Coordinates of C-alpha atoms and ligand atoms in Angstrom, one line a residue:
X3 CA -10.9 -9.9 -202.9
X4 CA -10.3 -10.3 -206.6
X5 CA -6.7 -9.4 -207.3
X6 CA -6.8 -10.1 -211.0
X7 CA -5.8 -6.5 -212.0
X8 CA -3.5 -6.0 -209.0
X9 CA 0.2 -6.6 -209.2
X10 CA 1.9 -6.6 -205.8
X11 CA 5.5 -5.4 -206.0
X12 CA 7.9 -8.2 -205.6
X13 CA 11.6 -8.8 -205.2
X14 CA 11.6 -9.4 -208.9
X15 CA 10.7 -5.7 -209.5
X16 CA 12.7 -4.1 -206.8
X17 CA 15.2 -6.9 -206.1
X18 CA 16.5 -5.9 -202.6
X19 CA 17.3 -9.5 -201.9
X20 CA 19.0 -10.5 -205.1
X21 CA 22.3 -12.4 -205.0
X22 CA 25.3 -10.1 -205.4
X23 CA 26.4 -11.6 -208.7
X24 CA 22.9 -10.9 -210.2
X25 CA 23.0 -7.4 -208.9
X26 CA 26.4 -6.8 -210.3
X27 CA 25.3 -8.2 -213.7
X28 CA 22.2 -6.0 -213.8
X29 CA 24.2 -3.0 -212.7
X30 CA 26.6 -3.6 -215.5
X31 CA 23.8 -3.9 -218.0
X32 CA 22.1 -0.7 -216.8
X33 CA 25.4 1.2 -216.7
X34 CA 26.2 0.2 -220.2
X35 CA 24.8 3.4 -221.7
X36 CA 26.8 5.7 -219.4
X37 CA 30.2 6.9 -220.3
X38 CA 32.8 6.7 -217.7
X39 CA 33.7 10.4 -218.2
X40 CA 30.1 11.6 -217.9
X41 CA 29.8 15.2 -216.8
X42 CA 27.3 14.1 -214.2
X43 CA 27.4 11.8 -211.3
X44 CA 24.1 10.0 -212.1
X45 CA 22.3 9.0 -208.9
X46 CA 19.9 6.2 -209.4
X47 CA 16.3 5.9 -208.2
X48 CA 15.7 3.8 -205.2
X49 CA 13.6 1.7 -207.5
X50 CA 16.9 0.0 -208.1
X51 CA 18.6 -2.4 -205.8
X52 CA 22.0 -0.7 -205.6
X53 CA 21.6 2.9 -204.3
X54 CA 24.7 4.8 -205.4
X55 CA 26.7 6.5 -202.6
X56 CA 25.6 10.1 -202.4
X57 CA 27.6 12.9 -200.7
X58 CA 25.7 14.1 -197.7
X59 CA 24.7 17.8 -197.9
X60 CA 23.2 19.2 -194.8
X61 CA 20.9 21.8 -196.2
X62 CA 20.8 21.1 -200.0
X63 CA 19.5 23.4 -202.6
X64 CA 17.9 21.4 -205.4
X65 CA 16.5 22.6 -208.7
X66 CA 13.9 20.1 -210.0
X67 CA 13.0 20.0 -213.7
X68 CA 10.2 18.3 -215.5
X69 CA 11.7 17.7 -218.9
X70 CA 11.2 15.0 -221.5
X71 CA 13.3 14.3 -224.6
X72 CA 14.0 11.7 -227.2
X73 CA 10.7 11.9 -229.0
X74 CA 8.4 11.3 -226.0
X75 CA 5.3 13.4 -225.9
X76 CA 6.4 16.3 -223.8
X77 CA 4.2 18.6 -221.9
X78 CA 3.9 20.5 -218.6
X79 CA 7.6 21.5 -218.5
X80 CA 8.3 23.1 -215.1
X81 CA 11.0 24.0 -212.6
X82 CA 11.1 23.9 -208.8
X83 CA 13.6 25.2 -206.4
X84 CA 13.8 23.8 -202.8
X85 CA 16.2 24.2 -199.9
X86 CA 16.0 21.0 -198.0
X87 CA 12.5 20.4 -198.8
X88 CA 11.3 24.0 -198.1
X89 CA 9.8 25.3 -201.3
X90 CA 11.5 28.5 -202.5
X91 CA 9.9 29.0 -205.9
X92 CA 7.9 27.1 -208.5
X93 CA 7.1 27.9 -212.1
X94 CA 5.8 26.3 -215.3
X95 CA 7.3 26.9 -218.6
X96 CA 4.0 27.6 -220.3
X97 CA 3.5 30.8 -218.3
X98 CA 6.7 32.2 -219.8
X99 CA 6.6 31.0 -223.4
X100 CA 2.9 31.5 -223.5
X101 CA 2.1 28.1 -225.0
X102 CA -0.5 26.1 -223.1
X103 CA 1.0 22.9 -221.5
X104 CA 4.4 23.8 -223.1
X105 CA 6.9 20.9 -223.3
X106 CA 9.8 23.1 -224.2
X107 CA 12.9 22.8 -222.1
X108 CA 12.2 24.7 -218.8
X109 CA 15.2 26.9 -218.9
X110 CA 13.1 30.1 -218.5
X111 CA 11.1 28.5 -215.7
X112 CA 14.4 27.6 -214.0
X113 CA 15.7 31.1 -214.4
X114 CA 12.4 32.5 -213.0
X115 CA 12.7 30.2 -209.9
X116 CA 16.3 31.4 -209.3
X117 CA 15.3 35.0 -209.8
X118 CA 12.4 34.7 -207.4
X119 CA 14.7 33.3 -204.8
X120 CA 17.4 35.8 -205.4
X121 CA 19.9 33.0 -206.2
X122 CA 22.5 32.2 -208.7
X123 CA 22.9 28.8 -210.3
X124 CA 26.2 28.3 -208.4
X125 CA 24.1 28.1 -205.2
X126 CA 22.4 25.0 -206.4
X127 CA 23.8 21.7 -205.1
X128 CA 22.0 19.4 -207.5
X129 CA 19.6 19.1 -210.4
X130 CA 16.7 16.6 -210.2
X131 CA 15.0 15.4 -213.3
X132 CA 11.6 13.6 -213.1
X133 CA 12.3 10.6 -215.2
X134 CA 14.5 7.6 -214.7
X135 CA 15.7 5.9 -217.9
X136 CA 17.3 3.1 -215.9
X137 CA 14.0 2.3 -214.3
X138 CA 12.3 2.2 -217.7
X139 CA 15.2 0.0 -219.0
X140 CA 14.8 -2.4 -216.2
X141 CA 11.1 -2.8 -217.0
X142 CA 11.4 -3.0 -220.7
X143 CA 14.6 -4.9 -221.1
X144 CA 15.9 -2.3 -223.4
X145 CA 19.0 -0.2 -223.0
X146 CA 18.4 3.0 -221.1
X147 CA 17.8 6.1 -223.2
X148 CA 20.0 8.7 -221.5
X149 CA 19.5 11.5 -224.0
X150 CA 17.8 13.4 -221.2
X151 CA 21.1 13.7 -219.4
X152 CA 22.9 15.3 -222.3
X153 CA 19.9 17.6 -223.0
X154 CA 19.7 18.8 -219.5
X155 CA 23.4 19.5 -219.2
X156 CA 23.6 21.3 -222.5
X157 CA 20.5 23.4 -222.1
X158 CA 21.4 24.3 -218.5
X159 CA 24.9 25.3 -219.7
X160 CA 23.5 27.4 -222.5
X161 CA 21.2 29.2 -220.1
X162 CA 23.5 29.7 -217.1
X163 CA 27.0 29.0 -218.3
X164 CA 27.4 26.7 -215.4
X165 CA 25.7 23.4 -214.3
X166 CA 25.4 21.9 -210.8
X167 CA 27.6 18.9 -210.3
X168 CA 25.0 16.4 -209.4
X169 CA 22.0 15.1 -211.4
X170 CA 19.4 13.0 -209.7
X171 CA 17.1 10.9 -211.9
X172 CA 13.8 10.4 -210.1
X173 CA 11.2 8.1 -211.6
X174 CA 8.1 9.7 -213.0
X175 CA 5.6 8.2 -210.5
X176 CA 8.0 8.4 -207.6
X177 CA 8.2 12.1 -208.4
X178 CA 4.4 12.4 -208.4
X179 CA 4.3 10.5 -205.1
X180 CA 7.0 12.8 -203.6
X181 CA 5.1 15.9 -204.7
X182 CA 2.1 14.7 -202.7
X183 CA 3.7 13.1 -199.7
X184 CA 6.5 15.4 -198.6
X185 CA 4.3 18.6 -198.8
X186 CA 1.5 16.9 -197.0
X187 CA 3.1 17.2 -193.6
X188 CA 2.1 13.6 -192.8
X189 CA 4.5 11.4 -190.9
X190 CA 2.9 8.4 -192.5
X191 CA 0.4 7.9 -195.3
X192 CA -0.9 6.0 -198.3
X193 CA 0.3 7.7 -201.5
X194 CA -1.3 7.0 -204.9
X195 CA 0.0 8.3 -208.2
X196 CA -2.3 7.9 -211.2
X197 CA -2.1 9.3 -214.6
X198 CA -2.1 8.5 -218.3
X199 CA 1.4 6.9 -218.1
X200 CA 5.0 7.9 -217.4
X201 CA 8.2 5.9 -217.2
X202 CA 6.2 2.8 -218.2
X203 CA 3.7 2.9 -215.2
X204 CA 0.2 4.4 -214.8
X205 CA -1.3 3.6 -211.5
X206 CA 1.1 3.1 -208.6
X207 CA 0.6 2.8 -204.8
X208 CA 3.2 3.8 -202.3
X209 CA 3.7 3.9 -198.6
X210 CA 5.1 7.1 -197.3
X211 CA 6.9 7.1 -193.9
X212 CA 9.9 8.2 -191.8
X213 CA 12.4 6.9 -194.3
X214 CA 10.8 8.1 -197.5
X215 CA 8.5 6.6 -200.1
X216 CA 8.3 3.0 -201.1
X217 CA 6.2 1.4 -203.8
X218 CA 3.8 -1.3 -202.6
X219 CA 1.7 -2.1 -205.6
X220 CA 0.8 -1.1 -209.1
X221 CA -2.0 -1.7 -211.7
X222 CA -1.8 -2.6 -215.3
X223 CA -4.4 -0.2 -216.5
X224 CA -4.3 3.5 -217.2
X225 CA -7.1 5.5 -215.7
X226 CA -5.8 8.7 -217.3
X227 CA -5.8 7.1 -220.8
X228 CA -9.2 5.6 -220.2
X229 CA -10.7 9.0 -219.3
X230 CA -8.9 10.7 -222.2
X231 CA -10.2 8.2 -224.8
X232 CA -13.7 9.0 -223.8
X233 CA -13.0 12.8 -223.9
X234 CA -11.6 12.4 -227.5
X235 CA -14.6 10.2 -228.5
X236 CA -16.9 12.9 -227.3
X237 CA -14.7 15.6 -229.0
X238 CA -14.4 17.7 -225.8
X239 CA -11.8 20.3 -225.3
X240 CA -10.3 19.0 -222.0
X241 CA -10.9 16.6 -219.2
X242 CA -12.6 19.1 -217.1
X243 CA -15.1 19.5 -219.8
X244 CA -16.0 15.7 -219.6
X245 CA -16.3 15.9 -215.8
X246 CA -18.6 18.9 -216.1
X247 CA -20.8 17.2 -218.7
X248 CA -20.9 14.0 -216.7
X249 CA -22.8 15.8 -213.9
X250 CA -25.9 16.0 -216.2
X251 CA -26.2 12.2 -216.5
X252 CA -27.0 9.3 -214.3
X253 CA -24.3 7.7 -212.1
X254 CA -24.4 4.1 -213.5
X255 CA -22.3 1.7 -215.5
X256 CA -24.8 1.6 -218.3
X257 CA -23.1 1.1 -221.7
X258 CA -19.9 0.1 -219.9
X259 CA -21.6 -2.8 -218.1
X260 CA -19.2 -5.8 -218.3
X261 CA -16.3 -3.6 -219.3
X262 CA -15.5 -2.3 -215.8
X263 CA -15.9 -4.5 -212.7
X264 CA -18.6 -2.8 -210.5
X265 CA -16.2 -2.9 -207.5
X266 CA -13.5 -1.4 -209.6
X267 CA -11.2 -4.4 -209.5
X268 CA -10.9 -5.3 -213.1
X269 CA -11.0 -3.6 -216.5
X270 CA -11.8 -5.3 -219.8
X271 CA -8.8 -5.3 -222.2
X272 CA -10.6 -2.9 -224.5
X273 CA -10.4 -0.3 -221.8
X274 CA -7.0 -0.9 -220.4
X275 CA -5.5 1.2 -223.1
X276 CA -2.0 -0.2 -222.8
X277 CA -1.3 0.9 -226.3
X278 CA -4.5 2.9 -226.9
X279 CA -5.8 1.1 -230.0
X280 CA -8.1 -1.4 -228.4
X281 CA -10.9 1.0 -227.8
X282 CA -11.6 1.6 -231.5
X283 CA -11.2 -2.0 -232.4
X284 CA -13.7 -3.5 -230.0
X285 CA -16.9 -3.9 -232.1
X286 CA -19.1 -4.7 -229.1
X287 CA -18.1 -1.5 -227.3
X288 CA -18.4 0.6 -230.4
X289 CA -21.8 -0.7 -231.2
X290 CA -22.9 0.2 -227.6
X291 CA -21.4 3.7 -227.7
X292 CA -22.5 4.6 -231.2
X293 CA -20.5 6.9 -233.5
X294 CA -18.0 9.4 -232.0
X295 CA -19.3 13.0 -231.8
X296 CA -18.6 15.3 -234.8
X297 CA -17.1 18.7 -234.2
X298 CA -20.3 20.3 -235.6
X299 CA -22.6 18.1 -233.6
X300 CA -24.4 19.6 -230.5
X301 CA -24.2 17.7 -227.3
X302 CA -27.1 15.1 -227.1
X303 CA -28.5 12.7 -224.5
X304 CA -26.2 9.9 -225.7
X305 CA -23.1 12.1 -225.3
X306 CA -24.2 13.0 -221.8
X307 CA -24.8 9.4 -220.9
X308 CA -21.4 8.4 -222.2
X309 CA -19.7 11.2 -220.3
X310 CA -21.5 10.2 -217.1
X311 CA -20.8 6.5 -217.5
X312 CA -17.1 7.1 -218.2
X313 CA -16.9 9.3 -215.1
X314 CA -18.7 6.7 -213.1
X315 CA -16.4 3.9 -214.4
X316 CA -13.3 5.9 -213.4
X317 CA -14.8 6.6 -210.0
X318 CA -15.4 2.9 -209.5
X319 CA -11.9 2.0 -210.6
X320 CA -10.3 4.7 -208.4
X321 CA -12.4 3.5 -205.5
X322 CA -11.2 -0.1 -206.1
X323 CA -7.6 1.0 -206.1
X324 CA -8.0 3.0 -202.9
X325 CA -9.9 0.1 -201.2
X326 CA -7.1 -2.4 -202.1
X327 CA -4.4 0.1 -201.1
X328 CA -5.9 0.4 -197.7
X329 CA -5.6 -3.3 -197.2
X330 CA -1.9 -3.2 -198.1
X331 CA -1.2 -0.1 -195.9
X332 CA -4.1 0.8 -193.6
X333 CA -3.2 4.4 -193.0
X334 CA -5.8 7.0 -192.1
X335 CA -4.0 9.5 -194.3
X336 CA -4.2 9.6 -198.1
X337 CA -2.0 11.6 -200.6
X338 CA -2.9 11.8 -204.3
X339 CA -1.0 13.1 -207.4
X340 CA -0.9 12.5 -211.1
X341 CA -3.4 13.9 -213.7
X342 CA -6.2 11.7 -212.4
X343 CA -6.0 13.4 -209.1
X344 CA -7.6 16.5 -210.8
X345 CA -10.8 14.5 -210.8
X346 CA -12.5 16.8 -208.2
X347 CA -15.7 14.8 -208.2
X348 CA -13.9 11.6 -207.1
X349 CA -11.7 13.5 -204.7
X350 CA -14.8 15.1 -203.0
X351 CA -16.5 11.7 -202.9
X352 CA -13.6 9.9 -201.2
X353 CA -13.4 12.6 -198.6
X354 CA -17.1 12.4 -197.8
X355 CA -17.0 8.6 -197.5
X356 CA -14.9 9.1 -194.4
X357 CA -12.3 6.4 -195.3
X358 CA -9.5 8.8 -194.3
X359 CA -9.0 11.2 -191.5
X360 CA -6.9 13.5 -193.7
X361 CA -6.2 14.0 -197.3
X362 CA -3.6 15.9 -199.3
X363 CA -3.7 16.3 -203.0
X364 CA -0.8 18.0 -204.7
X365 CA -2.3 21.2 -206.2
X366 CA -0.2 20.8 -209.4
X367 CA -1.3 17.1 -209.7
X368 CA -0.5 16.7 -213.4
X369 CA 3.0 16.5 -214.8
X370 CA 3.8 20.1 -214.1
X371 CA 4.1 19.0 -210.4
X372 CA 6.9 16.5 -211.2
X373 CA 9.7 19.0 -210.9
X374 CA 8.7 19.6 -207.3
X375 CA 8.5 15.9 -206.5
X376 CA 11.9 15.3 -208.1
X377 CA 13.5 18.1 -206.2
X378 CA 12.1 17.0 -202.8
X379 CA 13.1 13.4 -203.4
X380 CA 16.6 14.4 -204.4
X381 CA 16.8 16.6 -201.3
X382 CA 15.9 13.6 -199.2
X383 CA 18.7 11.5 -200.8
X384 CA 21.3 14.3 -200.5
X385 CA 20.6 15.1 -196.9
X386 CA 19.7 11.7 -195.7
X387 CA 16.6 13.1 -194.1
X388 CA 12.9 13.2 -195.1
X389 CA 11.9 16.8 -195.9
X390 CA 9.7 18.0 -193.0
X391 CA 8.4 21.5 -193.5
X392 CA 4.7 21.1 -192.5
X393 CA 1.9 21.2 -194.9
X394 CA 1.9 23.1 -198.2
X395 CA -0.7 25.8 -197.5
X396 CA -0.8 27.7 -200.7
X397 CA 0.6 27.8 -204.3
X398 CA 1.9 31.4 -204.5
X399 CA 5.5 30.5 -205.4
X400 CA 5.8 32.0 -208.9
X401 CA 7.1 35.3 -210.3
X402 CA 5.9 38.6 -208.9
X403 CA 6.1 42.2 -210.1
X404 CA 6.7 45.4 -208.2
X405 CA 4.3 48.4 -208.4
X406 CA 7.0 50.2 -210.5
X407 CA 7.2 47.3 -213.0
X408 CA 3.4 47.4 -213.3
X409 CA 3.5 51.2 -213.8
X410 CA 6.2 50.9 -216.4
X411 CA 4.2 48.4 -218.4
X412 CA 1.1 50.6 -218.2
X413 CA 3.1 53.6 -219.3
X414 CA 4.6 51.6 -222.2
X415 CA 1.1 50.7 -223.4
X416 CA -0.1 54.3 -222.7
X417 CA -3.0 53.2 -220.6
X418 CA -4.8 55.6 -218.3
X419 CA -4.7 53.6 -215.1
X420 CA -5.3 54.9 -211.6
X421 CA -3.2 54.1 -208.6
X422 CA -5.2 53.5 -205.4
X423 CA -2.7 53.5 -202.6
X424 CA -5.1 52.9 -199.7
X425 CA -5.7 49.2 -199.4
X426 CA -9.1 49.7 -197.9
X427 CA -10.2 52.1 -200.7
X428 CA -8.9 49.7 -203.3
X429 CA -10.8 46.7 -201.8
X430 CA -14.0 48.7 -201.3
X431 CA -13.9 49.9 -204.9
X432 CA -13.4 46.4 -206.3
X433 CA -16.0 44.8 -204.1
X434 CA -18.4 47.6 -205.2
X435 CA -17.6 46.9 -208.9
X436 CA -18.3 43.2 -208.4
X437 CA -21.6 44.0 -206.7
X438 CA -22.6 46.1 -209.7
X439 CA -21.9 43.2 -212.1
X440 CA -18.4 44.0 -213.3
X441 CA -16.1 41.1 -214.2
X442 CA -12.6 41.9 -212.8
X443 CA -9.2 40.7 -213.7
X444 CA -7.4 40.4 -210.4
X445 CA -3.5 40.3 -210.6
X446 CA -1.6 40.4 -207.3
X447 CA 1.6 39.1 -205.8
X448 CA 3.3 35.9 -206.7
X449 CA 1.8 33.8 -209.5
X450 CA 0.1 30.5 -208.6
X451 CA 1.6 27.0 -209.2
X452 CA -0.6 24.5 -211.0
X453 CA -3.7 24.7 -213.1
X454 CA -5.9 26.6 -210.7
X455 CA -5.9 30.4 -210.2
X456 CA -6.4 30.9 -206.4
X457 CA -6.6 34.6 -206.0
X458 CA -3.4 36.1 -207.5
X459 CA -4.1 35.6 -211.3
X460 CA -7.9 35.3 -211.2
X461 CA -11.0 36.5 -213.0
X462 CA -13.6 37.4 -210.4
X463 CA -17.3 37.9 -210.6
X464 CA -20.4 38.1 -208.4
X465 CA -21.6 34.5 -207.7
X466 CA -25.2 35.3 -206.9
X467 CA -26.7 35.1 -210.3
X468 CA -26.5 32.4 -213.0
X469 CA -26.5 35.2 -215.6
X470 CA -23.1 36.3 -214.3
X471 CA -21.7 32.8 -215.2
X472 CA -23.2 33.2 -218.7
X473 CA -21.6 36.6 -219.0
X474 CA -18.1 35.3 -218.0
X475 CA -18.5 32.5 -220.4
X476 CA -19.8 34.5 -223.3
X477 CA -17.6 37.6 -223.1
X478 CA -14.4 36.3 -221.5
X479 CA -13.7 32.6 -221.2
X480 CA -15.6 31.2 -224.2
X481 CA -15.9 27.9 -222.5
X482 CA -18.4 25.0 -223.0
X483 CA -21.5 26.2 -221.3
X484 CA -21.9 23.0 -219.2
X485 CA -18.5 23.6 -217.5
X486 CA -19.1 24.9 -213.9
X487 CA -17.3 27.8 -212.4
X488 CA -15.6 27.5 -209.0
X489 CA -16.2 29.4 -205.7
X490 CA -13.6 31.2 -203.6
X491 CA -15.2 31.3 -200.1
X492 CA -14.0 32.7 -196.8
X493 CA -12.9 29.6 -194.8
X494 CA -14.8 30.9 -191.7
X495 CA -18.1 30.9 -193.6
X496 CA -17.7 27.8 -195.8
X497 CA -19.8 25.6 -193.5
X498 CA -22.8 27.8 -193.9
X499 CA -22.9 27.0 -197.6
X500 CA -21.3 23.6 -198.0
X501 CA -22.0 20.1 -196.7
X502 CA -19.2 17.9 -195.4
X503 CA -16.6 19.7 -197.5
X504 CA -12.9 19.0 -197.5
X505 CA -11.3 22.3 -196.3
X506 CA -9.7 22.7 -199.7
X507 CA -7.3 25.5 -200.3
X508 CA -6.6 24.3 -203.8
X509 CA -10.0 24.0 -205.6
X510 CA -9.4 20.3 -206.3
X511 CA -12.5 18.7 -204.7
X512 CA -16.2 19.2 -205.1
X513 CA -18.7 19.6 -202.3
X514 CA -22.5 19.6 -202.1
X515 CA -24.0 23.1 -201.6
X516 CA -26.6 23.3 -198.9
X517 CA -30.0 23.5 -200.7
X518 CA -31.2 26.5 -198.8
X519 CA -28.1 28.4 -199.8
X520 CA -27.8 27.3 -203.5
X521 CA -29.8 30.2 -204.8
X522 CA -27.4 32.7 -203.2
X523 CA -24.5 31.4 -205.2
X524 CA -26.3 30.3 -208.3
X525 CA -23.4 31.1 -210.7
X526 CA -21.1 28.5 -209.1
X527 CA -23.6 25.6 -208.4
X528 CA -23.4 22.8 -210.9
X529 CA -26.1 20.6 -212.3
X530 CA -25.5 18.0 -209.6
X531 CA -25.8 20.5 -206.8
X532 CA -22.1 20.7 -206.0
X533 CA -19.5 23.4 -206.3
X534 CA -15.7 23.3 -206.4
X535 CA -14.7 25.5 -203.5
X536 CA -11.5 27.2 -202.5
X537 CA -11.3 27.8 -198.8
X538 CA -9.6 31.2 -198.5
X539 CA -7.5 31.7 -195.4
X540 CA -6.5 35.1 -194.1
X541 CA -3.0 33.8 -193.2
X542 CA -2.1 32.6 -196.7
X543 CA -3.6 35.4 -198.8
X544 CA -4.6 38.4 -196.7
X545 CA -5.4 40.8 -199.5
X546 CA -7.7 38.3 -201.3
X547 CA -9.3 37.3 -198.0
X548 CA -10.0 41.0 -197.3
X549 CA -11.5 41.5 -200.7
X550 CA -13.9 38.6 -200.1
X551 CA -14.7 40.0 -196.7
X552 CA -15.5 43.4 -198.2
X553 CA -17.8 41.7 -200.7
X554 CA -19.5 39.8 -197.8
X555 CA -20.1 42.9 -195.8
X556 CA -21.6 44.6 -198.8
X557 CA -23.7 41.7 -200.2
X558 CA -24.0 39.1 -197.4
X559 CA -22.4 36.5 -199.6
X560 CA -18.9 35.4 -198.3
X561 CA -17.4 34.3 -201.7
X562 CA -16.9 35.2 -205.3
X563 CA -16.9 33.3 -208.6
X564 CA -13.2 32.7 -209.4
X565 CA -11.9 31.4 -212.7
X566 CA -8.3 31.5 -214.0
X567 CA -7.1 34.7 -215.6
X568 CA -6.7 33.5 -219.2
X569 CA -8.6 33.2 -222.4
X570 CA -9.6 29.8 -223.7
X571 CA -6.6 27.8 -224.9
X572 CA -4.0 30.1 -223.4
X573 CA -1.9 29.7 -220.2
X574 CA -2.8 31.7 -217.1
X575 CA -1.3 35.2 -217.3
X576 CA 2.1 35.7 -215.6
X577 CA 3.3 39.2 -216.3
X578 CA 1.5 42.6 -216.3
X579 CA 1.8 42.6 -220.1
X580 CA 0.0 39.2 -220.3
X581 CA -2.8 40.6 -218.1
X582 CA -3.2 43.8 -220.2
X583 CA -3.3 41.7 -223.4
X584 CA -6.0 39.5 -221.9
X585 CA -7.9 42.5 -220.6
X586 CA -7.9 44.2 -224.0
X587 CA -9.0 41.1 -226.0
X588 CA -11.9 40.1 -223.8
X589 CA -15.0 41.5 -222.2
X590 CA -13.4 42.1 -218.8
X591 CA -14.7 45.3 -217.3
X592 CA -11.9 46.1 -214.8
X593 CA -8.2 45.1 -214.4
X594 CA -6.6 45.5 -211.0
X595 CA -2.8 44.9 -210.9
X596 CA -1.4 45.5 -207.4
X597 CA -2.7 49.0 -206.6
X598 CA -3.3 49.9 -210.2
X599 CA -6.8 50.0 -211.5
X600 CA -7.8 50.1 -215.2
X601 CA -11.4 50.2 -216.4
X602 CA -13.1 50.1 -219.7
X603 CA -15.7 52.6 -220.7
X604 CA -19.2 51.4 -220.1
X605 CA -21.2 50.3 -223.2
X606 CA -22.8 53.4 -224.7
X607 CA -26.0 51.6 -225.2
X608 CA -27.4 48.1 -224.7
X609 CA -27.8 47.8 -228.5
X610 CA -24.0 47.7 -228.9
X611 CA -23.4 45.0 -226.4
X612 CA -22.2 41.9 -228.1
X613 CA -24.2 38.7 -227.7
X614 CA -22.9 35.1 -227.6
X615 CA -20.5 35.0 -230.5
X616 CA -17.1 33.5 -229.7
X617 CA -17.7 30.1 -228.2
X618 CA -15.0 27.6 -229.1
Ligands
LIG726 FE1 2.3 11.8 -214.9

């Protein structure tokens, strides 16, 4: 095995066996930036060799925050509230301040989490922040930048007038790993965190077990940055767009031959992207790729080939990391987190290869999920026990709104909505509308956590005809036409349509569609014959399951096209007012909020129906 790109964690990094004097000296150096009269007790990450004594709290309530300060690129701010590892509420700041991927301090998200749990800040035993300046300092040799501590304290005080007495600093990748391992329900597993970069790491392998999570290796390349560079080169709106485009090309190394080891063990320096500039200064690579795509330039064959080869290269590298990780810790269970874990194509592939008996991918795999990981890891340290609450089955942990709140908003906007109090009547009406070609905004219960709408803040449509995907794209989502739509399918019927699919509740893997069934769900079958399914379970979302079952009984098809309830470039809707705004400014035909139904007038004539006009 070629280990050129693999760095095995050593004593030098984690130093459990260092002499006492050396530990004391290092501790002194790292503590240099902390004032003795700090308002927090700062609890170090177990990355360090001298775990601080922590008071044992039997059933700790922890509020996790993803927050970055001090000039870092900040995004995906979020909050998570847990009671000894049991998730109470989760929320991303973007849903509340209505700025996509918002990096603002997550005070409103924290408030939303407390409100949803019916708690006051005084009930919180500790805060947990998903960054560890001491860990970064240890790796860089610089003094720790502790501005995050001051920011957290002040912003929390401003919001709540009181701040919990403990602050845990949990390293970025440790928080990613914790967000995948603890909610997996596994007693033991291999855990991989891979992203663009955070706390000076990009690709880290951990072993999860009875005593927590321990790093076993890391890689000196950034899969997230590599992918992102190609996306920017092709001038595509987001990473999902590159993945969608890649399905139209051939799976081969092609132009990247010699730049990525075919077994995924090594990357040419030009693609390691340690600082991000090498890509544009490698003349050989640029001459192979040709010029970057202009904003005005249509997608051509070369662009498709570059997208397909970038996706293939990332798949090979991911595969190489997994292969080596299995040698270091041969567990039959795999957990994934970090932005690269949104690569549904790779995720589906690794499942179908059968290397693992079970798989768990944190549904909020990007940095939004860090607050959950930090909270769970802090809960472990506070209680002295690994959080054990079974497997995370759903993502419905966000804010919810009562029928009266919905009614009040409708009245405020003076909209003529109808209340359909019979559940059966409501579901029959919506299934009928979908069958007749209506596109429905579906707003129910608690908002989802993470980038996927899974049946509570969703736009739904009939999956049977490709024309319906075009309609959703042209009149509502304004997405790149090569991006596929996903399928919500009744779990009981998934096997009739899908081949060797991971039973995925989170829409985070792809699966091949059975050829004989592809024509029945044409709107959600991609160019490569796959779809990105959500297995809908009756136990976790009974109303959504029943809606799909009504549609099945009516049409024979046990699933619907499901895309997130938002317009291009906006966060998924959170409140009834967000939903009404989106409904009013798009081609949605029907809005269903709880029991309330709002419909637009049909077009008076086909001549007035708008054509394709608002693609971004
Ligand atoms: Fe990250």
